[in-house]
Short mmCIF file of C-alpha atoms and ligand atoms in Angstrom, two decimals:
data_model
loop_
_atom_site.label_atom_id
_atom_site.label_comp_id
_atom_site.label_asym_id
_atom_site.label_seq_id
_atom_site.Cartn_x
_atom_site.Cartn_y
_atom_site.Cartn_z
CA UNK A 28 2.14 38.05 -32.35
CA UNK A 29 2.63 37.31 -28.66
CA UNK A 30 -0.10 35.13 -27.23
CA UNK A 31 -0.98 34.30 -23.71
CA UNK A 32 1.14 31.47 -22.27
CA UNK A 33 -0.83 28.20 -22.53
CA UNK A 34 -1.88 26.77 -19.16
CA UNK A 35 -2.27 23.11 -20.11
CA UNK A 36 -0.08 20.47 -21.77
CA UNK A 37 -1.99 17.69 -23.56
CA UNK A 38 -0.24 14.52 -24.67
CA UNK A 39 -1.59 12.07 -27.23
CA UNK A 40 0.03 8.64 -27.22
CA UNK A 41 0.56 5.98 -29.85
CA UNK A 42 -2.57 4.11 -28.80
CA UNK A 43 -4.58 7.17 -29.93
CA UNK A 44 -2.77 7.29 -33.25
CA UNK A 45 -3.80 4.38 -35.40
CA UNK A 46 -5.78 5.93 -38.26
CA UNK A 47 -6.88 9.10 -40.02
CA UNK A 48 -10.10 8.96 -37.99
CA UNK A 49 -7.99 9.05 -34.80
CA UNK A 50 -6.29 12.22 -35.99
CA UNK A 51 -9.66 13.87 -36.64
CA UNK A 52 -10.78 12.77 -33.20
CA UNK A 53 -7.68 14.39 -31.66
CA UNK A 54 -8.48 17.56 -33.62
CA UNK A 55 -11.97 17.56 -32.04
CA UNK A 56 -10.50 17.07 -28.57
CA UNK A 57 -8.04 19.94 -29.02
CA UNK A 58 -10.84 22.24 -30.18
CA UNK A 59 -12.92 21.28 -27.14
CA UNK A 60 -10.30 22.87 -24.86
CA UNK A 61 -11.30 26.31 -26.19
CA UNK A 62 -8.05 27.78 -24.92
CA UNK A 63 -4.39 27.69 -25.96
CA UNK A 64 -2.67 24.40 -25.09
CA UNK A 65 0.71 22.81 -25.65
CA UNK A 66 0.34 19.55 -27.57
CA UNK A 67 2.80 16.65 -27.34
CA UNK A 68 2.48 13.72 -29.74
CA UNK A 69 3.91 10.22 -29.88
CA UNK A 70 4.72 8.24 -32.97
CA UNK A 71 1.89 6.42 -34.72
CA UNK A 72 1.08 3.06 -33.18
CA UNK A 73 3.88 0.58 -33.93
CA UNK A 74 6.09 3.06 -35.78
CA UNK A 75 8.86 3.25 -33.15
CA UNK A 76 9.09 -0.54 -33.15
CA UNK A 77 9.19 -0.49 -36.95
CA UNK A 78 12.09 2.00 -36.89
CA UNK A 79 13.88 -0.11 -34.30
CA UNK A 80 13.56 -3.14 -36.51
CA UNK A 81 14.88 -1.23 -39.52
CA UNK A 82 17.89 -0.10 -37.48
CA UNK A 83 18.64 -3.70 -36.68
CA UNK A 84 18.04 -5.21 -40.11
CA UNK A 85 19.78 -2.49 -42.12
CA UNK A 86 23.15 -3.43 -40.62
CA UNK A 87 23.26 -6.39 -42.92
CA UNK A 88 20.51 -5.72 -45.44
CA UNK A 89 20.52 -2.47 -47.43
CA UNK A 90 17.21 -3.37 -49.08
CA UNK A 91 15.27 -2.84 -45.84
CA UNK A 92 16.17 0.85 -45.91
CA UNK A 93 14.44 1.72 -49.16
CA UNK A 94 11.57 -0.67 -48.56
CA UNK A 95 11.05 0.73 -45.05
CA UNK A 96 11.25 4.36 -46.16
CA UNK A 97 8.76 3.63 -48.95
CA UNK A 98 6.37 1.98 -46.55
CA UNK A 99 6.49 4.98 -44.22
CA UNK A 100 6.14 7.41 -47.09
CA UNK A 101 2.99 5.73 -48.38
CA UNK A 102 1.50 5.49 -44.92
CA UNK A 103 2.16 9.16 -44.17
CA UNK A 104 0.98 10.35 -47.59
CA UNK A 105 -2.29 8.57 -47.17
CA UNK A 106 -2.79 10.17 -43.76
CA UNK A 107 -1.89 13.65 -45.01
CA UNK A 108 -4.29 13.28 -47.92
CA UNK A 109 -7.14 12.27 -45.69
CA UNK A 110 -6.70 14.74 -42.84
CA UNK A 111 -5.32 17.97 -44.34
CA UNK A 112 -7.82 19.57 -46.68
CA UNK A 113 -5.98 22.76 -47.63
CA UNK A 114 -3.67 22.06 -50.64
CA UNK A 115 -0.96 24.49 -49.50
CA UNK A 116 -0.85 23.00 -46.02
CA UNK A 117 -0.88 19.54 -47.52
CA UNK A 118 2.12 20.37 -49.71
CA UNK A 119 3.90 21.81 -46.66
CA UNK A 120 3.34 18.58 -44.70
CA UNK A 121 4.51 16.42 -47.63
CA UNK A 122 7.64 18.48 -47.92
CA UNK A 123 8.50 18.14 -44.23
CA UNK A 124 7.88 14.41 -44.26
CA UNK A 125 9.91 13.90 -47.44
CA UNK A 126 12.80 15.87 -46.03
CA UNK A 127 12.77 13.85 -42.80
CA UNK A 128 12.53 10.57 -44.70
CA UNK A 129 15.59 11.52 -46.73
CA UNK A 130 17.52 12.39 -43.56
CA UNK A 131 16.41 9.14 -41.93
CA UNK A 132 17.51 7.19 -45.01
CA UNK A 133 20.96 8.77 -44.85
CA UNK A 134 21.36 7.80 -41.20
CA UNK A 135 20.27 4.24 -41.96
CA UNK A 136 22.71 4.00 -44.86
CA UNK A 137 25.44 5.14 -42.49
CA UNK A 138 24.46 2.40 -40.08
CA UNK A 139 24.53 -0.09 -42.94
CA UNK A 140 28.03 0.89 -44.08
CA UNK A 141 29.38 0.82 -40.53
CA UNK A 142 27.55 -2.41 -39.74
CA UNK A 143 26.59 -0.94 -36.39
CA UNK A 144 24.43 1.83 -34.97
CA UNK A 145 26.21 4.34 -32.77
CA UNK A 146 23.95 5.70 -30.07
CA UNK A 147 23.50 9.12 -31.69
CA UNK A 148 22.31 7.45 -34.91
CA UNK A 149 19.95 5.17 -33.03
CA UNK A 150 18.40 8.06 -31.10
CA UNK A 151 18.02 10.15 -34.25
CA UNK A 152 16.39 7.40 -36.30
CA UNK A 153 13.95 6.46 -33.55
CA UNK A 154 12.88 10.10 -33.13
CA UNK A 155 11.38 10.28 -36.63
CA UNK A 156 8.18 8.53 -35.62
CA UNK A 157 7.26 11.49 -33.39
CA UNK A 158 8.49 13.97 -35.99
CA UNK A 159 6.11 12.54 -38.61
CA UNK A 160 3.15 12.69 -36.23
CA UNK A 161 3.86 16.32 -35.30
CA UNK A 162 4.09 17.38 -38.96
CA UNK A 163 0.71 15.84 -39.73
CA UNK A 164 -1.15 16.95 -36.63
CA UNK A 165 0.03 20.55 -36.91
CA UNK A 166 -1.11 20.55 -40.57
CA UNK A 167 -4.51 19.21 -39.56
CA UNK A 168 -4.97 21.87 -36.87
CA UNK A 169 -3.94 24.65 -39.24
CA UNK A 170 -6.35 23.39 -41.87
CA UNK A 171 -9.10 23.67 -39.25
CA UNK A 172 -8.18 27.33 -38.89
CA UNK A 173 -6.40 27.08 -35.54
CA UNK A 174 -3.26 29.10 -34.88
CA UNK A 175 -1.03 26.02 -34.67
CA UNK A 176 2.67 25.51 -35.25
CA UNK A 177 4.96 22.50 -35.14
CA UNK A 178 7.93 23.16 -32.85
CA UNK A 179 10.75 20.62 -32.84
CA UNK A 180 12.77 20.29 -29.62
CA UNK A 181 15.77 22.03 -31.25
CA UNK A 182 13.73 25.12 -32.17
CA UNK A 183 12.08 24.94 -28.78
CA UNK A 184 15.33 24.70 -26.80
CA UNK A 185 14.42 21.53 -24.91
CA UNK A 186 17.94 20.79 -23.67
CA UNK A 187 18.99 17.49 -22.07
CA UNK A 188 21.88 16.25 -19.95
CA UNK A 189 23.36 14.60 -23.05
CA UNK A 190 22.72 10.95 -22.19
CA UNK A 191 21.72 8.97 -25.26
CA UNK A 192 18.78 6.61 -24.90
CA UNK A 193 17.78 7.76 -21.44
CA UNK A 194 18.20 11.50 -21.18
CA UNK A 195 16.91 13.90 -18.54
CA UNK A 196 15.79 17.45 -19.26
CA UNK A 197 18.16 20.17 -18.08
CA UNK A 198 15.57 22.59 -16.72
CA UNK A 199 17.89 25.46 -16.03
CA UNK A 200 19.19 25.38 -19.61
CA UNK A 201 15.73 24.89 -21.16
CA UNK A 202 13.30 27.00 -19.17
CA UNK A 203 13.69 30.45 -20.65
CA UNK A 204 14.10 29.30 -24.24
CA UNK A 205 11.10 26.98 -24.12
CA UNK A 206 8.85 29.50 -22.39
CA UNK A 207 9.67 32.11 -24.97
CA UNK A 208 8.97 29.77 -27.88
CA UNK A 209 5.71 28.48 -26.40
CA UNK A 210 4.34 31.92 -25.63
CA UNK A 211 4.22 32.68 -29.36
CA UNK A 212 1.66 30.06 -30.37
CA UNK A 213 -1.84 29.11 -29.28
CA UNK A 214 -1.34 25.47 -30.27
CA UNK A 215 2.30 24.43 -30.38
CA UNK A 216 2.60 20.80 -31.56
CA UNK A 217 5.73 19.14 -30.21
CA UNK A 218 7.08 15.69 -31.01
CA UNK A 219 7.62 13.86 -27.71
CA UNK A 220 10.27 11.27 -26.82
CA UNK A 221 13.39 13.41 -27.28
CA UNK A 222 15.29 16.55 -26.48
CA UNK A 223 18.56 18.05 -27.70
CA UNK A 224 21.93 17.49 -26.06
CA UNK A 225 24.20 20.44 -25.26
CA UNK A 226 26.19 19.36 -28.34
CA UNK A 227 23.10 19.59 -30.55
CA UNK A 228 22.36 15.86 -30.89
CA UNK A 229 19.01 14.16 -30.52
CA UNK A 230 18.65 12.41 -27.13
CA UNK A 231 15.77 10.04 -26.40
CA UNK A 232 14.05 9.95 -23.02
CA UNK A 233 13.76 6.14 -23.12
CA UNK A 234 10.98 3.99 -24.57
CA UNK A 235 7.56 5.40 -23.74
CA UNK A 236 9.31 8.72 -23.06
CA UNK A 237 6.74 11.08 -24.61
CA UNK A 238 4.98 11.15 -21.25
CA UNK A 239 8.19 12.48 -19.75
CA UNK A 240 8.51 15.13 -22.53
CA UNK A 241 5.01 16.32 -21.77
CA UNK A 242 5.66 16.36 -18.01
CA UNK A 243 8.85 18.37 -18.50
CA UNK A 244 6.99 20.93 -20.61
CA UNK A 245 4.19 21.10 -18.03
CA UNK A 246 6.77 21.98 -15.40
CA UNK A 247 8.43 24.56 -17.62
CA UNK A 248 5.19 26.46 -18.26
CA UNK A 249 3.97 25.80 -14.68
CA UNK A 250 0.86 24.26 -16.16
CA UNK A 251 -2.45 23.91 -14.36
CA UNK A 252 -2.44 20.30 -15.47
CA UNK A 253 -0.78 17.71 -17.64
CA UNK A 254 -3.49 15.94 -19.61
CA UNK A 255 -2.58 12.48 -20.88
CA UNK A 256 -4.96 11.07 -23.48
CA UNK A 257 -5.06 7.29 -23.74
CA UNK A 258 -7.34 4.54 -24.90
CA UNK A 259 -7.91 3.08 -21.44
CA UNK A 260 -10.22 4.01 -18.63
CA UNK A 261 -7.55 5.64 -16.41
CA UNK A 262 -5.99 3.83 -13.46
CA UNK A 263 -7.80 0.61 -12.57
CA UNK A 264 -7.78 -1.71 -9.58
CA UNK A 265 -6.22 -4.40 -11.84
CA UNK A 266 -5.63 -5.14 -15.49
CA UNK A 267 -9.14 -5.63 -16.93
CA UNK A 268 -7.72 -8.18 -19.37
CA UNK A 269 -6.94 -10.41 -16.42
CA UNK A 270 -9.57 -9.65 -13.83
CA UNK A 271 -13.34 -9.24 -13.93
CA UNK A 272 -15.08 -6.55 -11.88
CA UNK A 273 -12.19 -4.14 -11.85
CA UNK A 274 -12.78 -0.68 -10.48
CA UNK A 275 -11.69 2.62 -11.81
CA UNK A 276 -9.51 4.74 -9.53
CA UNK A 277 -10.65 8.37 -9.79
CA UNK A 278 -7.84 9.81 -7.65
CA UNK A 279 -4.38 8.54 -6.93
CA UNK A 280 -1.24 10.03 -5.37
CA UNK A 281 2.00 10.67 -7.26
CA UNK A 282 3.78 7.97 -5.28
CA UNK A 283 1.09 5.39 -5.92
CA UNK A 284 1.08 6.21 -9.64
CA UNK A 285 4.88 6.01 -9.81
CA UNK A 286 4.94 2.61 -8.08
CA UNK A 287 2.17 1.27 -10.30
CA UNK A 288 4.00 2.43 -13.40
CA UNK A 289 7.27 0.97 -12.13
CA UNK A 290 5.69 -2.38 -11.35
CA UNK A 291 4.05 -2.92 -14.67
CA UNK A 292 0.86 -0.86 -15.10
CA UNK A 293 1.47 0.53 -18.56
CA UNK A 294 -0.58 3.63 -18.12
CA UNK A 295 2.19 6.19 -17.56
CA UNK A 296 5.93 6.14 -17.98
CA UNK A 297 7.44 5.76 -14.49
CA UNK A 298 9.34 9.04 -14.88
CA UNK A 299 6.27 11.14 -15.70
CA UNK A 300 5.74 12.16 -12.09
CA UNK A 301 9.36 13.28 -11.57
CA UNK A 302 9.18 16.81 -13.07
CA UNK A 303 5.74 17.53 -11.58
CA UNK A 304 6.20 16.74 -7.89
CA UNK A 305 7.90 19.95 -6.75
CA UNK A 306 5.21 22.19 -8.18
CA UNK A 307 2.30 19.83 -7.46
CA UNK A 308 1.11 19.86 -11.06
CA UNK A 309 -1.69 17.30 -11.38
CA UNK A 310 -1.94 14.73 -14.17
CA UNK A 311 -5.38 14.11 -15.63
CA UNK A 312 -5.79 10.86 -17.53
CA UNK A 313 -8.45 10.88 -20.22
CA UNK A 314 -9.98 8.03 -22.16
CA UNK A 315 -10.15 9.26 -25.75
CA UNK A 316 -12.71 6.56 -26.63
CA UNK A 317 -15.17 8.21 -24.27
CA UNK A 318 -14.75 11.77 -25.53
CA UNK A 319 -18.11 13.21 -26.59
CA UNK A 320 -17.35 16.91 -26.53
CA UNK A 321 -16.63 17.57 -22.86
CA UNK A 322 -13.40 17.13 -20.95
CA UNK A 323 -13.94 14.63 -18.17
CA UNK A 324 -10.89 12.92 -16.70
CA UNK A 325 -10.97 9.19 -15.86
CA UNK A 326 -8.24 9.49 -13.18
CA UNK A 327 -6.38 12.34 -11.55
CA UNK A 328 -2.86 11.92 -10.18
CA UNK A 329 -1.97 14.53 -7.56
CA UNK A 330 -0.16 15.07 -4.29
CA UNK A 331 -3.12 14.35 -2.05
CA UNK A 332 -2.49 11.10 -0.20
CA UNK A 333 -5.61 9.28 0.74
CA UNK A 334 -6.02 5.94 2.44
CA UNK A 335 -8.77 3.99 0.75
CA UNK A 336 -11.12 1.75 2.71
CA UNK A 337 -9.67 -1.21 0.81
CA UNK A 338 -6.10 0.04 1.56
CA UNK A 339 -4.88 -1.59 -1.63
CA UNK A 340 -5.98 0.54 -4.56
CA UNK A 341 -4.51 -1.61 -7.27
CA UNK A 342 -2.80 -4.92 -7.79
CA UNK A 343 -0.47 -5.03 -10.73
CA UNK A 344 2.07 -7.41 -12.21
CA UNK A 345 5.03 -7.53 -14.52
CA UNK A 346 6.47 -10.46 -16.42
CA UNK A 347 9.60 -8.48 -17.17
CA UNK A 348 11.47 -9.39 -14.02
CA UNK A 349 14.12 -12.03 -13.47
CA UNK A 350 16.36 -12.81 -10.52
CA UNK A 351 20.12 -13.04 -10.46
CA UNK A 352 20.97 -14.81 -7.25
CA UNK A 353 24.32 -15.17 -5.51
CA UNK A 354 24.10 -17.70 -2.77
CA UNK A 355 26.68 -18.94 -0.32
CA UNK A 356 27.66 -18.61 3.32
CA UNK A 357 27.90 -14.99 4.26
CA UNK A 358 27.61 -13.40 0.78
CA UNK A 359 24.99 -11.03 2.05
CA UNK A 360 27.26 -9.52 4.64
CA UNK A 361 30.66 -9.86 3.01
CA UNK A 362 31.76 -6.32 2.34
CA UNK A 363 32.31 -5.39 -1.26
CA UNK A 364 30.30 -8.03 -3.13
CA UNK A 365 27.24 -5.92 -3.66
CA UNK A 366 29.36 -2.88 -4.53
CA UNK A 367 31.29 -4.91 -7.10
CA UNK A 368 28.08 -6.23 -8.63
CA UNK A 369 26.35 -2.90 -8.92
CA UNK A 370 29.47 -1.31 -10.38
CA UNK A 371 29.80 -4.01 -13.06
CA UNK A 372 26.14 -3.79 -14.03
CA UNK A 373 26.16 -0.01 -14.05
CA UNK A 374 29.18 0.02 -16.35
CA UNK A 375 27.17 -1.85 -18.96
CA UNK A 376 24.12 0.33 -18.51
CA UNK A 377 22.11 -2.45 -16.83
CA UNK A 378 19.43 -1.03 -14.60
CA UNK A 379 18.94 -2.83 -11.29
CA UNK A 380 15.23 -2.94 -10.55
CA UNK A 381 15.55 -4.07 -6.96
CA UNK A 382 17.99 -5.71 -4.56
CA UNK A 383 17.06 -8.01 -1.71
CA UNK A 384 19.78 -9.46 0.46
CA UNK A 385 20.03 -11.96 3.27
CA UNK A 386 22.94 -13.41 5.18
CA UNK A 387 23.34 -16.22 2.65
CA UNK A 388 22.14 -14.67 -0.58
CA UNK A 389 21.95 -11.56 -2.67
CA UNK A 390 19.01 -11.33 -5.07
CA UNK A 391 19.13 -8.80 -7.84
CA UNK A 392 15.94 -8.15 -9.79
CA UNK A 393 16.55 -7.25 -13.40
CA UNK A 394 14.70 -6.86 -16.65
CA UNK A 395 14.61 -10.20 -18.50
CA UNK A 396 16.63 -8.75 -21.36
CA UNK A 397 19.51 -7.98 -19.03
CA UNK A 398 19.55 -11.20 -17.08
CA UNK A 399 22.00 -13.34 -19.07
CA UNK A 400 24.46 -10.53 -19.65
CA UNK A 401 24.33 -9.62 -15.95
CA UNK A 402 25.03 -13.24 -14.97
CA UNK A 403 27.95 -13.34 -17.39
CA UNK A 404 29.44 -10.12 -16.08
CA UNK A 405 29.12 -11.38 -12.52
CA UNK A 406 30.79 -14.71 -13.35
CA UNK A 407 33.68 -12.87 -14.94
CA UNK A 408 34.03 -10.32 -12.17
CA UNK A 409 33.85 -12.86 -9.37
CA UNK A 410 35.09 -16.24 -10.66
CA UNK A 411 35.30 -17.59 -7.11
CA UNK A 412 31.52 -17.24 -6.85
CA UNK A 413 30.61 -18.93 -10.12
CA UNK A 414 29.11 -22.03 -8.59
CA UNK A 415 26.87 -19.84 -6.47
CA UNK A 416 25.31 -17.85 -9.27
CA UNK A 417 21.85 -18.77 -10.51
CA UNK A 418 19.41 -17.13 -12.81
CA UNK A 419 15.63 -17.37 -12.64
CA UNK A 420 13.61 -16.17 -15.57
CA UNK A 421 10.28 -17.92 -15.14
CA UNK A 422 8.93 -15.64 -12.45
CA UNK A 423 6.36 -12.87 -12.37
CA UNK A 424 6.33 -9.94 -10.01
CA UNK A 425 3.09 -8.97 -8.32
CA UNK A 426 2.76 -5.63 -6.58
CA UNK A 427 0.03 -4.24 -4.37
CA UNK A 428 -0.14 -0.48 -4.19
CA UNK A 429 -2.00 1.90 -1.91
CA UNK A 430 -1.40 4.60 0.68
CA UNK A 431 -1.40 3.05 4.15
CA UNK A 432 -0.02 -0.34 3.15
CA UNK A 433 2.87 -0.15 5.59
CA UNK A 434 0.87 1.11 8.53
CA UNK A 435 -1.99 -1.36 8.30
CA UNK A 436 -1.62 -4.27 10.69
CA UNK A 437 -2.44 -7.63 9.17
CA UNK A 438 -2.25 -6.42 5.60
CA UNK A 439 0.59 -8.74 4.61
CA UNK A 440 -1.18 -11.67 6.26
CA UNK A 441 -4.29 -10.96 4.23
CA UNK A 442 -2.35 -10.64 0.94
CA UNK A 443 -0.44 -13.86 1.46
CA UNK A 444 -3.50 -15.57 2.90
CA UNK A 445 -5.37 -14.90 -0.33
CA UNK A 446 -2.50 -16.28 -2.37
CA UNK A 447 -1.99 -19.23 -0.06
CA UNK A 448 -5.62 -20.24 -0.40
CA UNK A 449 -4.85 -20.94 -4.06
CA UNK A 450 -1.82 -22.98 -2.98
CA UNK A 451 0.50 -20.61 -4.79
CA UNK A 452 4.07 -20.54 -3.59
CA UNK A 453 5.43 -17.08 -2.89
CA UNK A 454 9.14 -16.57 -3.47
CA UNK A 455 10.87 -13.30 -2.72
CA UNK A 456 8.90 -10.70 -0.77
CA UNK A 457 9.70 -7.03 -0.35
CA UNK A 458 7.85 -4.70 1.98
CA UNK A 459 8.94 -1.39 3.34
CA UNK A 460 11.12 -0.14 0.48
CA UNK A 461 8.26 2.10 -0.61
CA UNK A 462 5.65 3.45 1.79
CA UNK A 463 2.86 2.63 -0.64
CA UNK A 464 3.88 -0.63 -2.32
CA UNK A 465 4.72 -4.20 -1.47
CA UNK A 466 5.69 -6.87 -3.96
CA UNK A 467 6.55 -10.50 -4.27
CA UNK A 468 7.54 -13.04 -6.88
CA UNK A 469 5.65 -16.13 -7.92
CA UNK A 470 6.12 -18.69 -10.66
CA UNK A 471 5.07 -17.27 -13.99
CA UNK A 472 2.34 -19.92 -14.30
CA UNK A 473 0.70 -18.72 -11.06
CA UNK A 474 0.71 -15.03 -11.93
CA UNK A 475 -2.86 -14.58 -13.13
CA UNK A 476 -4.39 -16.59 -10.35
CA UNK A 477 -2.43 -14.70 -7.70
CA UNK A 478 -3.54 -11.32 -9.10
CA UNK A 479 -7.15 -12.50 -9.19
CA UNK A 480 -7.00 -13.87 -5.65
CA UNK A 481 -5.70 -10.61 -4.19
CA UNK A 482 -8.12 -8.49 -6.18
CA UNK A 483 -10.99 -10.67 -5.11
CA UNK A 484 -10.03 -10.56 -1.46
CA UNK A 485 -9.30 -6.82 -1.18
CA UNK A 486 -11.10 -4.89 -3.85
CA UNK A 487 -14.22 -6.98 -4.16
CA UNK A 488 -14.09 -7.95 -0.49
CA UNK A 489 -14.58 -11.51 -1.46
CA UNK A 490 -17.87 -10.61 -3.15
CA UNK A 491 -18.33 -10.83 -6.90
CA UNK A 492 -20.09 -7.77 -8.20
CA UNK A 493 -22.31 -8.15 -11.22
N1 LIG B 13 7.18 6.34 -29.52
C1 LIG B 13 8.02 6.12 -28.38
C2 LIG B 13 7.90 4.67 -27.94
O1 LIG B 13 7.16 3.91 -28.53
C3 LIG B 13 7.76 7.06 -27.27
C4 LIG B 13 6.35 7.06 -26.73
O2 LIG B 13 5.43 6.56 -27.36
O3 LIG B 13 6.15 7.60 -25.64
O4 LIG B 13 8.57 4.26 -27.04
MG1 LIG B 14 3.39 5.60 -24.26
#
C-alpha cells in the first residue's frame, strides 16, 4: 500500500539506547508524533566501541570472536524478550539478529586469518551495532501495532561516494530510490552510520555518523524537520559538567551549530548541517529525559542568524587538539612547504583541523591521535627541517561561538581580559577564519578555568545566578 511520504526524520542516538526501558520510551515518543515519520537509530550505547575492540583483538586472538558474538547475542536476546511481546515478531527479530551475528563472525574470522582488517571489513563489522538496533526497534513498533518496517541502506538505495570510513551520500544516485522506498511505510526504521558504495559495499559516515545519515534522509524527503533525540538539554552556553549556571540556547544558526560541533560540543556530528543548508531544513534537538507526552524541542538549529545580547552564545573546548609546529626563519613564506605538508598528511588520511602561519612558523592543528604520525611524515618528507619540528600535545582548544563575534569591537579584548585575570597564558589565537567563531589554545591544565572565566564574564555578565 502506498502511504503518504513522511514529513519528519527522527534520530535516536546511542545515549538513548541503554536498556529495554529506553526502547519502550522511544516507542512512546514515536507514537506521540501521530503521523508517519522516518526513524534513524544508532547502535546501543558502547556497542560500536565494543565492535571496534573486537576488530582489533581478533587479529591475534580467535577466542574474542566467539566470546564477543556470544556476549552480543545474549544482550540482544534479552532486549528482544523484554520489548517484543508478539511471539512471531520476536522470532523474526531473533532470526535477523542471528543471521547478522553469523555474518559478523565470518568477517571477524577473515580478519583473524589475514591478521589485518581491510577497510571494507572494518566498515561492515562496525555497521552491525546499528543493524541490531534497527531489527529490535522495528519489532517493538510492529508489536505495538504500528505499520513499521526495517529498511537497511542497501534496500533503501542510500548510495555513497565509495569512501570507506568517511563516506558522503551521493544524492543524485540515492534520491529517487530512497524516496520510493520511504513512501511505502508509515514508520521506516533505518540503521544510521552507513550507506552503500556504488560497488555494493558498506561505507561508514565516520564515528558519530548516524546524525549525518538522518540529515541526508531529511534532505532526500525534503523534511519539515530533522528531530535529533538526545539525553542532554539541547545546546548550552557551556558544558554543564564544567560550569555552573549554564544557559540553554533555544535557537542557534547552522553556522554556529557547525562551529560548536567542530570545536568539541558533542551534541551533533559536525557534518549534520551539511545536507540541510540548501533547503533550510531545521534541526530540532529534543531531550528524551524530559519527554512526557508532548513534543517540545530544547534547541532549534536553523538558518536565522541572530546576534545575542551577550554576543557569545556558547564557550566550548576540546582536548583533542595538538600542534605540529615548524619553526625557522622564513618557513611561513617559503613557497612549497605548506603544500608539501598538506599533501603528505592528506596521503595518509590525516585530517588537518586548522593551520596558522607566521613568517617564522607554521602551526598545524591536528587530532591527538594523528600528531606523532604527522610529525614522522614531516621529518621524512623534509629532513632539512627536522631540527625545527616540534609537537605539543598538552594543550586544550577553547572556542567562543556566536553571530556577531567578528563585528563586535572590543570582543577579543574582553575574552582575553577574562582569561588574563586568571593569569592564564594564551598560546595560539585564531580569529576571522569563521564569521561566528574565535578560538585559542591554552595549557591543558588551564582549560577548565579559562572556560569558566569566559562564561562568567560574558554569559553571566560577571554575576552568579542562583
Ligand atoms: N554508532 C556509531 C558511533 O558510535 C555512530 C553513531 O552513533 O552515530 O560512532
Ligand atoms: Mg552520536
